[in-house]
């Protein structure tokens, strides 16, 4: 007898919004090189205890190569900045 067990992780942001793997997320974060706040949009590929991995990344409305992934530590994300992404 086989069982199909799937483990899903949910990211619950400090503003109470919930995100799962496969969802798009937007947030702001400090760019350490230019010392400015940047708006990131990406698709969540993995959620871990301390970080998430996103792809299909857009920074300040500028798209990056679709195969690029970024590891984002939760401590680096600005407080109360996580939002859902909607398509117009």
N, CA, C and O atoms as a Tinker XYZ file with bonds, in Angstrom:
   352  protein
     1  N      0.835000   -1.162000    0.000000    73     2
     2  CA     0.000000    0.000000    0.000000    64     1     3
     3  C      0.894000    1.245000    0.000000    63     2     4     5
     4  O      1.793000    1.372000    0.832000    81     3
     5  N      0.639000    2.153000   -0.936000    73     3     6
     6  CA     1.416000    3.373000   -1.021000    64     5     7
     7  C      0.584000    4.565000   -0.552000    63     6     8     9
     8  O     -0.627000    4.625000   -0.764000    81     7
     9  N      1.261000    5.497000    0.085000    73     7    10
    10  CA     0.610000    6.712000    0.542000    64     9    11
    11  C      1.248000    7.894000   -0.174000    63    10    12    13
    12  O      2.466000    7.946000   -0.342000    81    11
    13  N      0.440000    8.815000   -0.582000    73    11    14
    14  CA     0.943000   10.031000   -1.215000    64    13    15
    15  C      0.982000   11.149000   -0.189000    63    14    16    17
    16  O     -0.031000   11.802000    0.062000    81    15
    17  N      2.129000   11.367000    0.395000    73    15    18
    18  CA     2.279000   12.409000    1.402000    64    17    19
    19  C      3.011000   13.582000    0.776000    63    18    20    21
    20  O      4.057000   13.421000    0.147000    81    19
    21  N      2.448000   14.745000    0.957000    73    19    22
    22  CA     3.060000   15.954000    0.417000    64    21    23
    23  C      3.215000   16.948000    1.567000    63    22    24    25
    24  O      2.257000   17.237000    2.284000    81    23
    25  N      4.421000   17.461000    1.734000    73    23    26
    26  CA     4.689000   18.432000    2.786000    64    25    27
    27  C      4.727000   19.811000    2.150000    63    26    28    29
    28  O      5.508000   20.064000    1.233000    81    27
    29  N      3.885000   20.689000    2.641000    73    27    30
    30  CA     3.856000   22.053000    2.128000    64    29    31
    31  C      4.221000   23.002000    3.246000    63    30    32    33
    32  O      3.850000   22.798000    4.402000    81    31
    33  N      4.947000   24.031000    2.890000    73    31    34
    34  CA     5.324000   25.049000    3.853000    64    33    35
    35  C      4.613000   26.336000    3.469000    63    34    36    37
    36  O      4.561000   26.699000    2.294000    81    35
    37  N      4.077000   27.010000    4.445000    73    35    38
    38  CA     3.413000   28.287000    4.223000    64    37    39
    39  C      4.228000   29.385000    4.884000    63    38    40    41
    40  O      4.622000   29.273000    6.045000    81    39
    41  N      4.474000   30.437000    4.135000    73    39    42
    42  CA     5.140000   31.612000    4.676000    64    41    43
    43  C      4.048000   32.546000    5.181000    63    42    44    45
    44  O      3.185000   32.968000    4.411000    81    43
    45  N      4.082000   32.864000    6.449000    73    43    46
    46  CA     3.147000   33.824000    7.023000    64    45    47
    47  C      3.945000   35.087000    7.325000    63    46    48    49
    48  O      4.772000   35.117000    8.237000    81    47
    49  N      3.679000   36.125000    6.543000    73    47    50
    50  CA     4.434000   37.371000    6.661000    64    49    51
    51  C      4.029000   38.114000    7.926000    63    50    52    53
    52  O      3.003000   37.812000    8.536000    81    51
    53  N      4.844000   39.088000    8.313000    73    51    54
    54  CA     4.570000   39.843000    9.530000    64    53    55
    55  C      3.289000   40.667000    9.435000    63    54    56    57
    56  O      2.765000   41.111000   10.457000    81    55
    57  N      2.776000   40.878000    8.221000    73    55    58
    58  CA     1.509000   41.592000    8.068000    64    57    59
    59  C      0.318000   40.630000    7.974000    63    58    60    61
    60  O     -0.798000   41.049000    7.667000    81    59
    61  N      0.560000   39.332000    8.242000    73    59    62
    62  CA    -0.506000   38.338000    8.292000    64    61    63
    63  C     -0.853000   37.681000    6.967000    63    62    64    65
    64  O     -1.694000   36.783000    6.933000    81    63
    65  N     -0.233000   38.102000    5.885000    73    63    66
    66  CA    -0.528000   37.508000    4.579000    64    65    67
    67  C      0.197000   36.175000    4.457000    63    66    68    69
    68  O      1.317000   36.019000    4.944000    81    67
    69  N     -0.456000   35.210000    3.798000    73    67    70
    70  CA     0.075000   33.851000    3.668000    64    69    71
    71  C      0.493000   33.587000    2.222000    63    70    72    73
    72  O     -0.219000   33.941000    1.282000    81    71
    73  N      1.657000   32.959000    2.061000    73    71    74
    74  CA     2.184000   32.635000    0.743000    64    73    75
    75  C      2.640000   31.187000    0.721000    63    74    76    77
    76  O      3.190000   30.686000    1.702000    81    75
    77  N      2.409000   30.515000   -0.404000    73    75    78
    78  CA     2.826000   29.126000   -0.590000    64    77    79
    79  C      3.769000   29.024000   -1.778000    63    78    80    81
    80  O      3.881000   29.954000   -2.577000    81    79
    81  N      4.439000   27.901000   -1.885000    73    79    82
    82  CA     5.298000   27.630000   -3.035000    64    81    83
    83  C      4.440000   27.696000   -4.293000    63    82    84    85
    84  O      3.342000   27.143000   -4.344000    81    83
    85  N      4.960000   28.382000   -5.304000    73    83    86
    86  CA     4.244000   28.534000   -6.564000    64    85    87
    87  C      3.506000   29.854000   -6.694000    63    86    88    89
    88  O      3.077000   30.216000   -7.789000    81    87
    89  N      3.351000   30.581000   -5.588000    73    87    90
    90  CA     2.683000   31.876000   -5.636000    64    89    91
    91  C      3.682000   32.993000   -5.901000    63    90    92    93
    92  O      4.869000   32.879000   -5.596000    81    91
    93  N      3.173000   34.072000   -6.475000    73    91    94
    94  CA     3.991000   35.266000   -6.659000    64    93    95
    95  C      3.926000   36.102000   -5.389000    63    94    96    97
    96  O      2.904000   36.133000   -4.702000    81    95
    97  N      5.022000   36.774000   -5.089000    73    95    98
    98  CA     5.121000   37.609000   -3.910000    64    97    99
    99  C      5.845000   38.893000   -4.281000    63    98   100   101
   100  O      6.743000   38.883000   -5.123000    81    99
   101  N      5.456000   39.996000   -3.655000    73    99   102
   102  CA     6.206000   41.238000   -3.826000    64   101   103
   103  C      6.604000   41.736000   -2.445000    63   102   104   105
   104  O      5.895000   41.520000   -1.462000    81   103
   105  N      7.742000   42.402000   -2.389000    73   103   106
   106  CA     8.260000   42.927000   -1.126000    64   105   107
   107  C      9.323000   43.961000   -1.434000    63   106   108   109
   108  O      9.805000   44.048000   -2.563000    81   107
   109  N      9.685000   44.740000   -0.438000    73   107   110
   110  CA    10.787000   45.687000   -0.597000    64   109   111
   111  C     11.952000   45.248000    0.281000    63   110   112   113
   112  O     11.775000   44.614000    1.321000    81   111
   113  N     13.134000   45.604000   -0.170000    73   111   114
   114  CA    14.347000   45.182000    0.513000    64   113   115
   115  C     15.445000   46.196000    0.196000    63   114   116   117
   116  O     15.437000   46.816000   -0.868000    81   115
   117  N     16.372000   46.358000    1.107000    73   115   118
   118  CA    17.487000   47.278000    0.916000    64   117   119
   119  C     18.515000   46.660000   -0.029000    63   118   120   121
   120  O     18.956000   45.529000    0.172000    81   119
   121  N     18.891000   47.418000   -1.062000    73   119   122
   122  CA    19.980000   47.015000   -1.938000    64   121   123
   123  C     21.269000   47.522000   -1.296000    63   122   124   125
   124  O     21.492000   48.729000   -1.203000    81   123
   125  N     22.100000   46.605000   -0.860000    73   123   126
   126  CA    23.302000   46.986000   -0.104000    64   125   127
   127  C     24.322000   47.752000   -0.948000    63   126   128   129
   128  O     25.092000   48.550000   -0.415000    81   127
   129  N     24.330000   47.513000   -2.255000    73   127   130
   130  CA    25.295000   48.220000   -3.117000    64   129   131
   131  C     24.943000   49.694000   -3.264000    63   130   132   133
   132  O     25.804000   50.561000   -3.117000    81   131
   133  N     23.670000   49.976000   -3.558000    73   131   134
   134  CA    23.274000   51.370000   -3.795000    64   133   135
   135  C     22.652000   52.034000   -2.568000    63   134   136   137
   136  O     22.390000   53.237000   -2.574000    81   135
   137  N     22.419000   51.252000   -1.520000    73   135   138
   138  CA    21.826000   51.735000   -0.267000    64   137   139
   139  C     20.452000   52.366000   -0.507000    63   138   140   141
   140  O     20.104000   53.372000    0.112000    81   139
   141  N     19.674000   51.758000   -1.418000    73   139   142
   142  CA    18.304000   52.210000   -1.707000    64   141   143
   143  C     17.331000   51.051000   -1.523000    63   142   144   145
   144  O     17.727000   49.886000   -1.552000    81   143
   145  N     16.071000   51.379000   -1.336000    73   143   146
   146  CA    15.019000   50.374000   -1.212000    64   145   147
   147  C     14.587000   49.953000   -2.612000    63   146   148   149
   148  O     14.306000   50.797000   -3.463000    81   147
   149  N     14.536000   48.668000   -2.841000    73   147   150
   150  CA    14.156000   48.113000   -4.130000    64   149   151
   151  C     12.878000   47.291000   -3.964000    63   150   152   153
   152  O     12.701000   46.626000   -2.944000    81   151
   153  N     11.981000   47.331000   -4.961000    73   151   154
   154  CA    10.769000   46.521000   -4.936000    64   153   155
   155  C     11.010000   45.258000   -5.754000    63   154   156   157
   156  O     11.313000   45.323000   -6.945000    81   155
   157  N     10.871000   44.114000   -5.101000    73   155   158
   158  CA    11.084000   42.812000   -5.727000    64   157   159
   159  C      9.745000   42.135000   -5.965000    63   158   160   161
   160  O      8.832000   42.239000   -5.146000    81   159
   161  N      9.634000   41.444000   -7.086000    73   159   162
   162  CA     8.503000   40.561000   -7.372000    64   161   163
   163  C      9.108000   39.260000   -7.869000    63   162   164   165
   164  O     10.030000   39.269000   -8.684000    81   163
   165  N      8.592000   38.149000   -7.381000    73   163   166
   166  CA     9.102000   36.859000   -7.822000    64   165   167
   167  C      8.139000   35.742000   -7.498000    63   166   168   169
   168  O      7.178000   35.923000   -6.750000    81   167
   169  N      8.408000   34.588000   -8.071000    73   167   170
   170  CA     7.622000   33.393000   -7.836000    64   169   171
   171  C      8.350000   32.526000   -6.818000    63   170   172   173
   172  O      9.527000   32.211000   -6.994000    81   171
   173  N      7.656000   32.143000   -5.763000    73   171   174
   174  CA     8.285000   31.367000   -4.691000    64   173   175
   175  C      8.531000   29.936000   -5.162000    63   174   176   177
   176  O      7.595000   29.246000   -5.565000    81   175
   177  N      9.769000   29.495000   -5.113000    73   175   178
   178  CA    10.146000   28.136000   -5.496000    64   177   179
   179  C     10.384000   27.251000   -4.280000    63   178   180   181
   180  O     10.167000   26.040000   -4.336000    81   179
   181  N     10.830000   27.853000   -3.185000    73   179   182
   182  CA    11.128000   27.076000   -1.980000    64   181   183
   183  C     11.007000   27.982000   -0.763000    63   182   184   185
   184  O     11.388000   29.152000   -0.803000    81   183
   185  N     10.474000   27.427000    0.312000    73   183   186
   186  CA    10.388000   28.150000    1.580000    64   185   187
   187  C     11.094000   27.308000    2.630000    63   186   188   189
   188  O     10.795000   26.127000    2.801000    81   187
   189  N     12.022000   27.921000    3.320000    73   187   190
   190  CA    12.763000   27.252000    4.382000    64   189   191
   191  C     12.544000   28.032000    5.675000    63   190   192   193
   192  O     11.785000   29.001000    5.683000    81   191
   193  N     13.186000   27.634000    6.751000    73   191   194
   194  CA    13.009000   28.303000    8.042000    64   193   195
   195  C     13.497000   29.747000    8.024000    63   194   196   197
   196  O     12.864000   30.620000    8.618000    81   195
   197  N     14.611000   30.007000    7.352000    73   195   198
   198  CA    15.235000   31.331000    7.394000    64   197   199
   199  C     15.190000   32.091000    6.077000    63   198   200   201
   200  O     15.476000   33.288000    6.048000    81   199
   201  N     14.838000   31.426000    4.996000    73   199   202
   202  CA    14.903000   32.056000    3.688000    64   201   203
   203  C     13.877000   31.465000    2.734000    63   202   204   205
   204  O     13.248000   30.446000    3.020000    81   203
   205  N     13.723000   32.133000    1.587000    73   203   206
   206  CA    12.931000   31.588000    0.482000    64   205   207
   207  C     13.748000   31.753000   -0.786000    63   206   208   209
   208  O     14.623000   32.615000   -0.869000    81   207
   209  N     13.458000   30.935000   -1.754000    73   207   210
   210  CA    14.099000   31.037000   -3.060000    64   209   211
   211  C     13.023000   31.444000   -4.055000    63   210   212   213
   212  O     11.967000   30.816000   -4.139000    81   211
   213  N     13.304000   32.512000   -4.813000    73   211   214
   214  CA    12.355000   32.996000   -5.808000    64   213   215
   215  C     12.993000   32.972000   -7.188000    63   214   216   217
   216  O     14.213000   33.057000   -7.329000    81   215
   217  N     12.145000   32.855000   -8.201000    73   215   218
   218  CA    12.604000   32.990000   -9.586000    64   217   219
   219  C     11.615000   33.884000  -10.330000    63   218   220   221
   220  O     10.704000   34.434000   -9.712000    81   219
   221  N     11.776000   34.039000  -11.641000    73   219   222
   222  CA    10.981000   34.968000  -12.452000    64   221   223
   223  C     10.997000   36.342000  -11.771000    63   222   224   225
   224  O      9.949000   36.916000  -11.473000    81   223
   225  N     12.175000   36.839000  -11.541000    73   223   226
   226  CA    12.398000   38.009000  -10.685000    64   225   227
   227  C     12.265000   39.313000  -11.466000    63   226   228   229
   228  O     12.719000   39.445000  -12.603000    81   227
   229  N     11.622000   40.263000  -10.801000    73   227   230
   230  CA    11.487000   41.615000  -11.312000    64   229   231
   231  C     11.914000   42.554000  -10.185000    63   230   232   233
   232  O     11.409000   42.453000   -9.067000    81   231
   233  N     12.829000   43.452000  -10.470000    73   231   234
   234  CA    13.275000   44.429000   -9.471000    64   233   235
   235  C     13.001000   45.816000  -10.035000    63   234   236   237
   236  O     13.522000   46.192000  -11.085000    81   235
   237  N     12.180000   46.561000   -9.321000    73   235   238
   238  CA    11.770000   47.904000   -9.763000    64   237   239
   239  C     11.273000   47.887000  -11.210000    63   238   240   241
   240  O     11.660000   48.720000  -12.030000    81   239
   241  N     10.408000   46.917000  -11.498000    73   239   242
   242  CA     9.757000   46.751000  -12.815000    64   241   243
   243  C     10.713000   46.355000  -13.937000    63   242   244   245
   244  O     10.351000   46.437000  -15.111000    81   243
   245  N     11.909000   45.933000  -13.598000    73   243   246
   246  CA    12.870000   45.481000  -14.601000    64   245   247
   247  C     13.014000   43.968000  -14.476000    63   246   248   249
   248  O     13.420000   43.467000  -13.427000    81   247
   249  N     12.680000   43.232000  -15.551000    73   247   250
   250  CA    12.733000   41.775000  -15.505000    64   249   251
   251  C     14.142000   41.261000  -15.692000    63   250   252   253
   252  O     14.943000   41.828000  -16.434000    81   251
   253  N     14.425000   40.158000  -14.990000    73   251   254
   254  CA    15.708000   39.490000  -15.110000    64   253   255
   255  C     15.511000   38.162000  -15.816000    63   254   256   257
   256  O     14.376000   37.726000  -16.009000    81   255
   257  N     16.567000   37.534000  -16.192000    73   255   258
   258  CA    16.519000   36.261000  -16.901000    64   257   259
   259  C     15.686000   35.267000  -16.102000    63   258   260   261
   260  O     15.894000   35.104000  -14.899000    81   259
   261  N     14.741000   34.601000  -16.768000    73   259   262
   262  CA    13.797000   33.706000  -16.086000    64   261   263
   263  C     14.454000   32.545000  -15.362000    63   262   264   265
   264  O     13.866000   32.009000  -14.423000    81   263
   265  N     15.648000   32.138000  -15.760000    73   263   266
   266  CA    16.285000   30.997000  -15.095000    64   265   267
   267  C     17.040000   31.421000  -13.832000    63   266   268   269
   268  O     17.545000   30.575000  -13.095000    81   267
   269  N     17.115000   32.730000  -13.585000    73   267   270
   270  CA    17.820000   33.229000  -12.406000    64   269   271
   271  C     16.991000   32.998000  -11.145000    63   270   272   273
   272  O     15.781000   33.224000  -11.138000    81   271
   273  N     17.640000   32.553000  -10.098000    73   271   274
   274  CA    16.994000   32.368000   -8.794000    64   273   275
   275  C     17.729000   33.212000   -7.761000    63   274   276   277
   276  O     18.927000   33.467000   -7.884000    81   275
   277  N     16.993000   33.637000   -6.744000    73   275   278
   278  CA    17.597000   34.396000   -5.655000    64   277   279
   279  C     17.202000   33.782000   -4.330000    63   278   280   281
   280  O     16.067000   33.344000   -4.141000    81   279
   281  N     18.150000   33.757000   -3.424000    73   279   282
   282  CA    17.903000   33.320000   -2.060000    64   281   283
   283  C     17.672000   34.590000   -1.239000    63   282   284   285
   284  O     18.554000   35.442000   -1.132000    81   283
   285  N     16.484000   34.702000   -0.667000    73   283   286
   286  CA    16.105000   35.889000    0.095000    64   285   287
   287  C     15.928000   35.494000    1.558000    63   286   288   289
   288  O     15.070000   34.676000    1.889000    81   287
   289  N     16.740000   36.079000    2.424000    73   287   290
   290  CA    16.599000   35.819000    3.857000    64   289   291
   291  C     15.484000   36.700000    4.405000    63   290   292   293
   292  O     15.408000   37.887000    4.086000    81   291
   293  N     14.624000   36.120000    5.226000    73   291   294
   294  CA    13.475000   36.849000    5.754000    64   293   295
   295  C     13.888000   38.074000    6.561000    63   294   296   297
   296  O     13.159000   39.065000    6.597000    81   295
   297  N     15.040000   38.017000    7.202000    73   295   298
   298  CA    15.503000   39.147000    8.008000    64   297   299
   299  C     15.866000   40.357000    7.150000    63   298   300   301
   300  O     15.951000   41.471000    7.668000    81   299
   301  N     16.080000   40.162000    5.855000    73   299   302
   302  CA    16.454000   41.257000    4.956000    64   301   303
   303  C     15.250000   41.978000    4.355000    63   302   304   305
   304  O     15.390000   43.074000    3.813000    81   303
   305  N     14.066000   41.366000    4.449000    73   303   306
   306  CA    12.853000   41.953000    3.872000    64   305   307
   307  C     12.337000   43.041000    4.807000    63   306   308   309
   308  O     12.300000   42.860000    6.024000    81   307
   309  N     11.938000   44.176000    4.227000    73   307   310
   310  CA    11.378000   45.271000    5.026000    64   309   311
   311  C     10.100000   44.817000    5.721000    63   310   312   313
   312  O      9.313000   44.057000    5.157000    81   311
   313  N      9.904000   45.283000    6.936000    73   311   314
   314  CA     8.718000   44.913000    7.710000    64   313   315
   315  C      7.450000   45.375000    7.008000    63   314   316   317
   316  O      7.408000   46.449000    6.408000    81   315
   317  N      6.418000   44.540000    7.095000    73   315   318
   318  CA     5.083000   44.823000    6.546000    64   317   319
   319  C      5.094000   45.144000    5.056000    63   318   320   321
   320  O      4.225000   45.878000    4.587000    81   319
   321  N      6.050000   44.616000    4.302000    73   319   322
   322  CA     6.115000   44.946000    2.876000    64   321   323
   323  C      5.677000   43.797000    1.970000    63   322   324   325
   324  O      5.557000   43.995000    0.761000    81   323
   325  N      5.435000   42.605000    2.512000    73   323   326
   326  CA     5.038000   41.469000    1.676000    64   325   327
   327  C      3.608000   41.644000    1.194000    63   326   328   329
   328  O      2.707000   41.903000    1.991000    81   327
   329  N      3.400000   41.504000   -0.104000    73   327   330
   330  CA     2.070000   41.660000   -0.700000    64   329   331
   331  C      1.826000   40.612000   -1.766000    63   330   332   333
   332  O      2.748000   39.993000   -2.298000    81   331
   333  N      0.536000   40.437000   -2.058000    73   331   334
   334  CA     0.144000   39.561000   -3.150000    64   333   335
   335  C      0.390000   40.284000   -4.456000    63   334   336   337
   336  O      0.448000   41.514000   -4.493000    81   335
   337  N      0.535000   39.520000   -5.530000    73   335   338
   338  CA     0.758000   40.087000   -6.847000    64   337   339
   339  C     -0.488000   39.816000   -7.688000    63   338   340   341
   340  O     -0.928000   38.673000   -7.805000    81   339
   341  N     -1.048000   40.865000   -8.268000    73   339   342
   342  CA    -2.207000   40.689000   -9.128000    64   341   343
   343  C     -1.844000   41.120000  -10.547000    63   342   344   345
   344  O     -0.954000   41.945000  -10.749000    81   343
   345  N     -2.536000   40.558000  -11.510000    73   343   346
   346  CA    -2.282000   40.868000  -12.908000    64   345   347
   347  C     -3.390000   41.765000  -13.405000    63   346   348   349
   348  O     -4.568000   41.466000  -13.214000    81   347
   349  N     -3.024000   42.861000  -14.041000    73   347   350
   350  CA    -4.028000   43.786000  -14.601000    64   349   351
   351  C     -4.501000   43.290000  -15.947000    63   350   352
   352  O     -5.344000   43.928000  -16.579000    81   351
